[in-house]
Short mmCIF file of C-alpha atoms in Angstrom, two decimals:
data_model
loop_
_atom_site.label_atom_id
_atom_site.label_comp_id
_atom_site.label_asym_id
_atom_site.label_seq_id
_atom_site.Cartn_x
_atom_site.Cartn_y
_atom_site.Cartn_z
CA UNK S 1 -52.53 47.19 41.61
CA UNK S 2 -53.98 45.08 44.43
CA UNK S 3 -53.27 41.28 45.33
CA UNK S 4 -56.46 40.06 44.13
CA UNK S 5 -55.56 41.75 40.46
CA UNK S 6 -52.06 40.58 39.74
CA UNK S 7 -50.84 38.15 37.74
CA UNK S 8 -48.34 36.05 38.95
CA UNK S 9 -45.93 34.35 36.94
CA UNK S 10 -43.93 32.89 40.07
CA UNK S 11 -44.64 29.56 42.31
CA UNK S 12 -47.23 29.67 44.77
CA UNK S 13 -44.53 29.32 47.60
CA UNK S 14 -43.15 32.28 46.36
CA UNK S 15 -46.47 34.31 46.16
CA UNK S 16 -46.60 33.68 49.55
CA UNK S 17 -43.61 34.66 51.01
CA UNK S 18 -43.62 38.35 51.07
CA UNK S 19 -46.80 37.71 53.46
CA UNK S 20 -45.68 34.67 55.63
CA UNK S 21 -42.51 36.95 56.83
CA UNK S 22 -44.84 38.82 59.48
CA UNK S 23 -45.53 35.87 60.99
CA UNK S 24 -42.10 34.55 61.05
CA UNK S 25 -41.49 37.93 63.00
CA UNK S 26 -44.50 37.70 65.32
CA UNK S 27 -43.51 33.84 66.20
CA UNK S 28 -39.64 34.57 66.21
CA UNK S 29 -40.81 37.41 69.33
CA UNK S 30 -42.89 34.54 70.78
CA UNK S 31 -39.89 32.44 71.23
CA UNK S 32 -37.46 34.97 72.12
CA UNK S 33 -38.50 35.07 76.18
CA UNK S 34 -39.85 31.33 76.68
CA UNK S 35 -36.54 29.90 77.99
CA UNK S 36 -36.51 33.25 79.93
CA UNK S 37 -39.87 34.70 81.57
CA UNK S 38 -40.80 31.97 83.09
CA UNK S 39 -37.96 29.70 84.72
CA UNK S 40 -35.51 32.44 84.97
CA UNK S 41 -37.61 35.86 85.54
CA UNK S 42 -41.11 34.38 87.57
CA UNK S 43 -39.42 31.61 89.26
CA UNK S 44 -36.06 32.01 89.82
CA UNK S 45 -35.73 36.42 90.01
CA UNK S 46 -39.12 36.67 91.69
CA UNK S 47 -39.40 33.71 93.77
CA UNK S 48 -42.86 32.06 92.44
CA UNK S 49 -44.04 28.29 92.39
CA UNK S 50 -42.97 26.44 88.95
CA UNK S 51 -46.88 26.07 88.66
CA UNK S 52 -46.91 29.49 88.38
CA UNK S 53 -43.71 30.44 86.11
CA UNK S 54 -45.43 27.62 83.81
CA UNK S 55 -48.79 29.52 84.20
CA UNK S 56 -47.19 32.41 82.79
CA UNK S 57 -45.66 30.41 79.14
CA UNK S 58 -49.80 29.10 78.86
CA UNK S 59 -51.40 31.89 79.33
CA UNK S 60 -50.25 33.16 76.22
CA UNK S 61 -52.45 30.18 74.35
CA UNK S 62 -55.18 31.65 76.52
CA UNK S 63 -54.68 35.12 75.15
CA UNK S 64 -54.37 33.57 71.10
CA UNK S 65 -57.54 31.53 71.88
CA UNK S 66 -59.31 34.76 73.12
CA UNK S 67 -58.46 37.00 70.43
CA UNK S 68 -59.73 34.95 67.86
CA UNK S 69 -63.09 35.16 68.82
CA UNK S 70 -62.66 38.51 67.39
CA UNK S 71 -59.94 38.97 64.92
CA UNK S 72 -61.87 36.39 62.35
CA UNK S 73 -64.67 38.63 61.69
CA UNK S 74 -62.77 41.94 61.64
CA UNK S 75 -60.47 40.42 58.98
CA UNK S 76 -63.47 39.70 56.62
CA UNK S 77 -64.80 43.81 57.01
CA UNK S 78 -61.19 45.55 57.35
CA UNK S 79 -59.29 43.51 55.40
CA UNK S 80 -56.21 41.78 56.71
CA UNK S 81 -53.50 44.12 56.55
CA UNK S 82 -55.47 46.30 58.92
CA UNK S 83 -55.70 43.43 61.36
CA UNK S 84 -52.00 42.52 61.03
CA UNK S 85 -50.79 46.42 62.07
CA UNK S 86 -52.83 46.00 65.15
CA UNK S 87 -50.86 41.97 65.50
CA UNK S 88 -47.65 44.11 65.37
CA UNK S 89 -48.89 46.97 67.59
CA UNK S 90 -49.57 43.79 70.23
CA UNK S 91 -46.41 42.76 69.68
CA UNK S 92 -44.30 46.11 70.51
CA UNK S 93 -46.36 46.33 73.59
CA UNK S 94 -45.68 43.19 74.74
CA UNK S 95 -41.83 43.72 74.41
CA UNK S 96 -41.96 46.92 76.21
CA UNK S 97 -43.90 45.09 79.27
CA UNK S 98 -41.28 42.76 79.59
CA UNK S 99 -38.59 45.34 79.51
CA UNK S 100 -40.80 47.22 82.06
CA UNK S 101 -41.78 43.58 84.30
CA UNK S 102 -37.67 43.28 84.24
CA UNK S 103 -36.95 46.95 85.72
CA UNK S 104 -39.53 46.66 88.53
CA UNK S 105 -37.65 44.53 90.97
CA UNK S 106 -34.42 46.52 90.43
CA UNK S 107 -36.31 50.16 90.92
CA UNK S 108 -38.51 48.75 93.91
CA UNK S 109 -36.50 46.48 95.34
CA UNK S 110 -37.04 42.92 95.83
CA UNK S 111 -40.50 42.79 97.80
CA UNK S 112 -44.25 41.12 98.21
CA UNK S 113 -45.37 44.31 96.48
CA UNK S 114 -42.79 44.46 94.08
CA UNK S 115 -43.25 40.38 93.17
CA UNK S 116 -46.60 40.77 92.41
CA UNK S 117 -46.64 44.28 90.20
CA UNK S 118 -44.03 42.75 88.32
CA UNK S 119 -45.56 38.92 87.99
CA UNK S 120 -48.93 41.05 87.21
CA UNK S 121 -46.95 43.13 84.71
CA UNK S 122 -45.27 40.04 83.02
CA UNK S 123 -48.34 38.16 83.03
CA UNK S 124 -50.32 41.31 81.08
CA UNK S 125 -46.89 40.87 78.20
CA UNK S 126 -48.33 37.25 77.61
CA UNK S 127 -51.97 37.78 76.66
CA UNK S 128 -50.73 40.98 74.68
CA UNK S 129 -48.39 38.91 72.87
CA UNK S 130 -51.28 36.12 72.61
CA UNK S 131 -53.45 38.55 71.33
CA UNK S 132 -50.79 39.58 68.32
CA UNK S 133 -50.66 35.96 67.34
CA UNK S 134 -53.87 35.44 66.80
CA UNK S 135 -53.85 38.88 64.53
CA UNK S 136 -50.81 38.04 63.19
CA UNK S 137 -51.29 34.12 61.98
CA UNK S 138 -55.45 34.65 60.98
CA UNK S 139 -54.52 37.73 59.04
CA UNK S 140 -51.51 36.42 57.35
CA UNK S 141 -53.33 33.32 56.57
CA UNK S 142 -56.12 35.07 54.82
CA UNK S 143 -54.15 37.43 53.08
CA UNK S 144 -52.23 34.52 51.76
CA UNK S 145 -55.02 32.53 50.45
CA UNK S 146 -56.05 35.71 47.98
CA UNK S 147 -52.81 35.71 47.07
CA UNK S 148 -52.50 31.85 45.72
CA UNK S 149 -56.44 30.96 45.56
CA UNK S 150 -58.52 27.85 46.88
CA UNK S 151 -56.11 25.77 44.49
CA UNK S 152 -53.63 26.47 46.73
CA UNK S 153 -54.79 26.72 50.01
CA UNK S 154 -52.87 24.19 51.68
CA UNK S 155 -49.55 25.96 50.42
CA UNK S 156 -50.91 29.01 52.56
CA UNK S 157 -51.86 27.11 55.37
CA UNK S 158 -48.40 25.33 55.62
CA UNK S 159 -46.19 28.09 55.24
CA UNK S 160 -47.82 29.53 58.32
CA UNK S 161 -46.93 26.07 60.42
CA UNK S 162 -43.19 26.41 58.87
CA UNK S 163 -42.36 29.64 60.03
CA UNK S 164 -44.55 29.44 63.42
CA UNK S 165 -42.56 26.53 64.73
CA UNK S 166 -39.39 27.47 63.00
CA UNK S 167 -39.66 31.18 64.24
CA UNK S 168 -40.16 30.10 68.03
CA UNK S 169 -37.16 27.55 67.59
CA UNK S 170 -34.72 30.57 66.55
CA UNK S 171 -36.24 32.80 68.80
CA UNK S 172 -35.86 30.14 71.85
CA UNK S 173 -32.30 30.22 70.67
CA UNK S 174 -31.95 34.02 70.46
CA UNK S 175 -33.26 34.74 73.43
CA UNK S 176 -31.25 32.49 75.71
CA UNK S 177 -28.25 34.40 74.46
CA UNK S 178 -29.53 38.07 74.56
CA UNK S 179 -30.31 37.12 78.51
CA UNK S 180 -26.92 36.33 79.37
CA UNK S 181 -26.08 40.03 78.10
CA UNK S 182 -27.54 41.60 81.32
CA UNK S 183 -27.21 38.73 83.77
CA UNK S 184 -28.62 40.33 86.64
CA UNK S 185 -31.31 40.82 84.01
CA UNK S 186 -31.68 38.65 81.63
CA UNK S 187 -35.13 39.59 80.47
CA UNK S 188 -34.51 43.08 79.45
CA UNK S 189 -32.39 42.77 76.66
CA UNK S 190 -35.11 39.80 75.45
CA UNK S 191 -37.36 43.01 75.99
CA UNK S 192 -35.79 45.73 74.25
CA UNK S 193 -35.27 43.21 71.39
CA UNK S 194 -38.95 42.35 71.40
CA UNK S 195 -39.82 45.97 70.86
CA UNK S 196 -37.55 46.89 68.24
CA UNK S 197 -38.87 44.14 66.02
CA UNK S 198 -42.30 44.79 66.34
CA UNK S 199 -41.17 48.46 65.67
CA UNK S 200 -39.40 47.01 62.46
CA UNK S 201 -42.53 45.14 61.83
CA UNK S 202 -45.33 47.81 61.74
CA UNK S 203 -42.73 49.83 59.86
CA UNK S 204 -42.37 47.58 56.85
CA UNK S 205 -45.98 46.79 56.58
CA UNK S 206 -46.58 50.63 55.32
CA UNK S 207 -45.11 49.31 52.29
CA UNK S 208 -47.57 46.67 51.51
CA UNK S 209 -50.68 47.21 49.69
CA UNK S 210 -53.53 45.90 51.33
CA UNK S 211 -56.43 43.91 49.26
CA UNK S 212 -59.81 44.91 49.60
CA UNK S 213 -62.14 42.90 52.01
CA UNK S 214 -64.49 41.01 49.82
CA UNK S 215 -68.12 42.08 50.26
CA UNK S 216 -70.16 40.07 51.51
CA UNK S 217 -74.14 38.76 50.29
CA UNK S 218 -75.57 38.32 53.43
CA UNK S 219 -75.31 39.03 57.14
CA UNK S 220 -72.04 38.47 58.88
CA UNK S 221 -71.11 35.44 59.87
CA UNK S 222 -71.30 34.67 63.93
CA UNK S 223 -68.39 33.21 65.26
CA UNK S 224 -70.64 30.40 66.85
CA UNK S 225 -71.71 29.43 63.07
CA UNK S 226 -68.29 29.51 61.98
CA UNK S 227 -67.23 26.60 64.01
CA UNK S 228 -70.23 24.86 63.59
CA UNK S 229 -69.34 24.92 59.86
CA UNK S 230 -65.51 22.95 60.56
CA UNK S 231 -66.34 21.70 63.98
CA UNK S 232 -65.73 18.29 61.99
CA UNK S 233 -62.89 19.44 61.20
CA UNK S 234 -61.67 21.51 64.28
CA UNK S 235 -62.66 18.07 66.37
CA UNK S 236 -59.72 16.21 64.35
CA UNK S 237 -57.24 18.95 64.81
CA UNK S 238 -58.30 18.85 68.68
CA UNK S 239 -57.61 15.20 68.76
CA UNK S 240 -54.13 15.84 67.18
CA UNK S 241 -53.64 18.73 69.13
CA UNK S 242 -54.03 16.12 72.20
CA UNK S 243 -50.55 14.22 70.84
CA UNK S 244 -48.83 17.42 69.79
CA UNK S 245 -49.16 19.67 73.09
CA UNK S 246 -48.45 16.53 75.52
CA UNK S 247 -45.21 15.76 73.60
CA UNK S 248 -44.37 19.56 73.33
CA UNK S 249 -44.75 20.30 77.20
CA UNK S 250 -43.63 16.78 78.47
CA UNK S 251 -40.71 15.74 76.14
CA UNK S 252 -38.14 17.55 78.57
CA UNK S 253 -39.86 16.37 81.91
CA UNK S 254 -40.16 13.14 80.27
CA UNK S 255 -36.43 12.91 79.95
CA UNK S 256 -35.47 14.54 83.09
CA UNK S 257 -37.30 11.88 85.24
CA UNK S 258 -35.71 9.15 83.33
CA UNK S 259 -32.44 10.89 83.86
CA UNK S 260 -32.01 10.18 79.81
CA UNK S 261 -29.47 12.30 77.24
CA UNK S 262 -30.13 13.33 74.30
CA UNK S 263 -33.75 16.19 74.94
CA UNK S 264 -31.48 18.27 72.67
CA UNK S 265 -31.71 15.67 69.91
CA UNK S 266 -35.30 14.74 70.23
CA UNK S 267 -36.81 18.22 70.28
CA UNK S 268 -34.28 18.96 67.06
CA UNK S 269 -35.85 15.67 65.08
CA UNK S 270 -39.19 16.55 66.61
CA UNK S 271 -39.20 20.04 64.73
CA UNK S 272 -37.19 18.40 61.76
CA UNK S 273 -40.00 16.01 60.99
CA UNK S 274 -42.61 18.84 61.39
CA UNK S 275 -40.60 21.35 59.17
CA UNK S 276 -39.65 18.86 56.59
CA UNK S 277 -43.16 17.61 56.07
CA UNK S 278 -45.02 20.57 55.68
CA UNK S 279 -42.20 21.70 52.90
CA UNK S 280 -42.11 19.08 50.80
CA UNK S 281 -45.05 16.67 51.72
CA UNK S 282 -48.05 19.10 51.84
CA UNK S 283 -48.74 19.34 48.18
CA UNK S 284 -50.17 15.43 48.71
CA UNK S 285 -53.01 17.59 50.29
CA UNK S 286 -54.24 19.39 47.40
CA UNK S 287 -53.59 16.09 45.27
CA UNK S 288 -55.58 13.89 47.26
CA UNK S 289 -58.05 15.66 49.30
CA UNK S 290 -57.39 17.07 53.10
CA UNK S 291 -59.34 14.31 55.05
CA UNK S 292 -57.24 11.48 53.81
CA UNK S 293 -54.44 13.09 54.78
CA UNK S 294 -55.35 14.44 58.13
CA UNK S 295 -56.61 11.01 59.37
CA UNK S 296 -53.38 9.54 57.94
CA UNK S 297 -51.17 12.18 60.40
CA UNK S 298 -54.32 10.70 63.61
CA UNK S 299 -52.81 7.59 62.93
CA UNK S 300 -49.70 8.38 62.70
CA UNK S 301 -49.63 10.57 66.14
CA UNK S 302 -51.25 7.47 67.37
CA UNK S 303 -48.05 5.50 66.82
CA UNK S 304 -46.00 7.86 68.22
CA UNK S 305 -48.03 7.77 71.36
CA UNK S 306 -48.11 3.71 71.59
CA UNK S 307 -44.22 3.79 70.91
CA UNK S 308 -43.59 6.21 73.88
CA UNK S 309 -45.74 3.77 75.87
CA UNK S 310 -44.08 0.32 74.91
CA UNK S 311 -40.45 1.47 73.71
CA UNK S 312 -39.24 3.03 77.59
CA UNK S 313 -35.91 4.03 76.74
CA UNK S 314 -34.03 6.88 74.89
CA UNK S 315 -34.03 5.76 71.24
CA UNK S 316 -38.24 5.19 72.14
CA UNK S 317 -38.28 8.94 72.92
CA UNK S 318 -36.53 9.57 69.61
CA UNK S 319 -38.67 7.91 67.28
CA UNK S 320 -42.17 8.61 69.52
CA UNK S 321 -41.08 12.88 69.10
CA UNK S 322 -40.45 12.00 65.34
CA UNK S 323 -43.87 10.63 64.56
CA UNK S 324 -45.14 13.16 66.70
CA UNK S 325 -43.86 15.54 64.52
CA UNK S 326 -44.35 14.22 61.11
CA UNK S 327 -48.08 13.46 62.37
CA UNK S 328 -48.93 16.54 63.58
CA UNK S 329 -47.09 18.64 60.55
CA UNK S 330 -50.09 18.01 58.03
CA UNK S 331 -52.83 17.50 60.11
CA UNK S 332 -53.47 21.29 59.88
CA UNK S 333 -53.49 22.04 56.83
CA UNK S 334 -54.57 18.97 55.93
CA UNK S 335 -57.96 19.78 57.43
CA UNK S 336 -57.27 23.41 57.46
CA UNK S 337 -57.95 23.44 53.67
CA UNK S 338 -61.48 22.03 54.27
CA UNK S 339 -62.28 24.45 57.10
CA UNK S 340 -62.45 26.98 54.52
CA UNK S 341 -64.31 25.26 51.81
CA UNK S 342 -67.42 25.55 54.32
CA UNK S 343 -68.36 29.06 52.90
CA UNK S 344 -67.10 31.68 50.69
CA UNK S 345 -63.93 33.58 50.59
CA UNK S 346 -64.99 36.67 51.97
CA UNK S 347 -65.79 34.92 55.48
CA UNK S 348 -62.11 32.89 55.49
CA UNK S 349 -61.10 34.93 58.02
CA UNK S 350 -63.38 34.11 60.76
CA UNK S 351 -63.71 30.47 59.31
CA UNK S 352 -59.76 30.31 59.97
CA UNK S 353 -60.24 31.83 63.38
CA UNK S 354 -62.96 29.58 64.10
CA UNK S 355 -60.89 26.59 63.12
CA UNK S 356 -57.53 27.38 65.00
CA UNK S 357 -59.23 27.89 68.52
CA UNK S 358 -59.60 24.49 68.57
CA UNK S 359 -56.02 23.90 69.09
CA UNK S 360 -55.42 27.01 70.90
CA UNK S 361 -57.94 25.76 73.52
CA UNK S 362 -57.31 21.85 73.80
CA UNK S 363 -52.97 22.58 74.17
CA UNK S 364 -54.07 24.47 77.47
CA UNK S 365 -56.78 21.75 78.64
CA UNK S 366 -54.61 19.00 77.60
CA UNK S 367 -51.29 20.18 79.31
CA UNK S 368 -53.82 20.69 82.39
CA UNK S 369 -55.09 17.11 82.03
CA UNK S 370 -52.31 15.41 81.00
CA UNK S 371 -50.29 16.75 83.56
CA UNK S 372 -52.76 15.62 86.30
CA UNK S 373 -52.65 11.71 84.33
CA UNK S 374 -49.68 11.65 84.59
CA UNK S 375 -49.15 12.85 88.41
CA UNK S 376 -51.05 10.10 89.46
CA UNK S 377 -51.07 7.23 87.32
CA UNK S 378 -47.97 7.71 85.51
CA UNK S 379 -45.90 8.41 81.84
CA UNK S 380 -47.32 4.84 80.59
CA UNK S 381 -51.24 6.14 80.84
CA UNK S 382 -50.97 9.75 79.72
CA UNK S 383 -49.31 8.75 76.55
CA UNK S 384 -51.68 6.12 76.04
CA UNK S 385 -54.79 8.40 76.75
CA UNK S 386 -53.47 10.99 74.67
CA UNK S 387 -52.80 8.13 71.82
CA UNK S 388 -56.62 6.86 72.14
CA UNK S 389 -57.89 10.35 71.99
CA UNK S 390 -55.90 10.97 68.54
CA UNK S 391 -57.12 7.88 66.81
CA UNK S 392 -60.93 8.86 68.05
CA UNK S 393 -60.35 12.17 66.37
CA UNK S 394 -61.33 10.09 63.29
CA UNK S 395 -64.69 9.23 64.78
CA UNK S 396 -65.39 12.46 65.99
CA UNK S 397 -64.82 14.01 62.83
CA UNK S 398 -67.20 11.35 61.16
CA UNK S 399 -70.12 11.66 63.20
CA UNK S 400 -70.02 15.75 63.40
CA UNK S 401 -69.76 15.56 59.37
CA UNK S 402 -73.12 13.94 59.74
CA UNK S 403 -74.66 17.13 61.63
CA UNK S 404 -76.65 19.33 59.54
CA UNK S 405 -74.55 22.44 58.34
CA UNK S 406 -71.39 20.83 59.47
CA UNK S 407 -68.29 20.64 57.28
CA UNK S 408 -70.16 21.33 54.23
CA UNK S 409 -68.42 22.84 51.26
CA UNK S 410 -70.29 25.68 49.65
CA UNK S 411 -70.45 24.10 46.22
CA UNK S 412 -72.26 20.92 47.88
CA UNK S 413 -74.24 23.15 49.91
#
């Protein structure tokens, strides 16, 4: 018996558990080498610009951001589990790249040509591993909301965001103590560990039984109309995604040049807030309707922003990385459930797909742009840009509802 023919007696939650672990798996290997591959392997073992070594954590957004062009509308024909293998497949490749990127200085010697293979070769691990969470999160996603329904939807959708940010937190962990196994090195045993999990991965997924794609009534959908359908959606999470991604890649920067205490503490609240809201606050989605709530978490990232701005001091950072968090949590699957009202279940893949590129895409510009704000004008405007550009996510969103064939749920279609 398939999914989409059971009948469940248990919780939602629970329904979607047995799913959600892949991507706990997939995120948990995203985390395990990004206190590692960059600072320790690019810049400090092969002797590259910090530019670069952080060049090498983002291009791994650029790889997710990529694949999902793709992955949205292969879902809908194959059928998730199909796309997931081929998430996991990315995912053991990318773990035996790293374990390869770490041999090459030690079997060629430390050299220009043996930088450069092995930057090249470390580089390749990050869009490979980009490219299995894109697979990974859009598949699991879909499969998910078969398995609980459009009553539901924001219970799928949050699960994702719990073990995504709570997978990367352990792995983050993880990983910083598998590299001091090998300290000459450190990223091999982050490989080898990598591998054998995505090994695990594809292994246990052979016991699942897939659901059937749902067949569609008309021609498939383009990517391009896909996120015409949420852009008015997608342009709120970008707006978020503006407070989010500066606070993720500035906190610790942030606190160095202050010479403050206490990063430890703000990333833990920061990630407390987020976890803690989409666990027991996201049901207020499907009570009272996703845009509410999503414009709710704009203002609320807002705050966060103004507080970094006005509050310059330790316990400022602490409550601006709390707000941050708690704003952010249900912004996506706040507006995540209306992305996929837009059409009908059998094109939720790509309409997922569609939807998440927007944050893929605007954590890379914004870390680009932000970064460059606040080179030359300071911590005080780059917070307070990114805090303006949250609060006009409610505008956007507003006047791109108003575009014909935007954001309109099938029913009212």
């Amino acid at each position: 018996m398939s999914d989409e023919d059971a009948t469940y007696t248990c919780s939602p939650t629970m329904r979607v558990m047995p799913v959600v672990l892949f991507n706990l798996l997939v995120y948990f290997v995203i985390g395990l080498p990004n206190a590692i591959i960059g600072a320790q392997f690019v810049h400090n073992t092969l002797g590259f610009s910090t530019a670069i070594a952080a060049s090498t954590i983002s291009l791994q957004y650029i790889g997710t951001a990529m694949g999902r062009v793709i992955v949205g509308h292969r879902i809908d024909v194959h059928g998730p589990k199909a796309i997931l293998r081929y998430g996991l497949i990315f995912c053991t490749i990318s773990g035996l790249l790293m374990c390869l990127a770490a041999l090459i200085p030690g079997f060629m010697g430390l050299n220009d040509t043996s930088r450069y293979v092995a930057l090249g070769i470390a580089l390749i691990s990050r869009l490979f591993i980009g490219w299995s969470e894109s697979c990974t999160s859009t598949s699991v996603t879909t499969w998910n909301l078969r398995r609980v329904g459009p009553a539901h939807s924001s219970v799928a959708i949050s699960w994702n965001g719990v073990t995504s940010y709570g997978g990367i937190a352990v792995g983050v962990t993880v990983g910083q103590f598998l590299s001091g196994l090998l300290p000459n090195i450190r990223l091999l045993p982050v490989g080898i560990f990598a591998t054998l999990l995505g090994i695990g991965g594809i292994i246990l997924l052979t016991f699942y039984k897939a659901i059937k794609p749902l067949p569609s009534k008309g021609k498939p959908m383009s990517f391009a109309l896909a996120v015409k359908k949420v852009l008015p959606y997608g342009a709120a999470l970008a707006a978020g995604s503006v407070g989010f991604g500066t606070v993720n890649s500035f906190l610790a920067l942030y606190y160095t040049d202050n010479h403050w205490t206490g990063l430890g503490v703000a990333f833990g609240v920061f990630a407390a807030c987020f976890i803690f809201m989409r666990i027991f606050v996201s049901g207020q989605i499907d009570k009272h309707g996703g845009v509410p709530i999503a414009y709710m978490s704009l203002v609320t990232e807002a705050i966060a922003m103004a507080v970094f701005c006005l509050v310059h001091n330790p316990t400022g950072g602490l409550i601006g990385a709390a707000l941050t968090g708690a704003g952010f949590s249900l912004l996506f699957p706040a507006m995540g459930t209306m992305a996929v009202r837009t059409d009908g279940p059998e094109f939720h893949g790509i309409l997922i797909a569609a939807y998440s590129i927007f944050t893929d895409l605007t954590i890379v510009i914004s870390s680009w742009f932000m970064g460059g704000l606040r080179d030359h004008m300071g911590w005080g405007v780059m917070f307070a840009v990114a805090g303006v550009l949250c609060i006009s996510g409610i505008a956007f969103s507003a006047i791109f509802s108003r575009i014909p064939g935007c954001g309109v749920p099938k029913n009212a279609a």
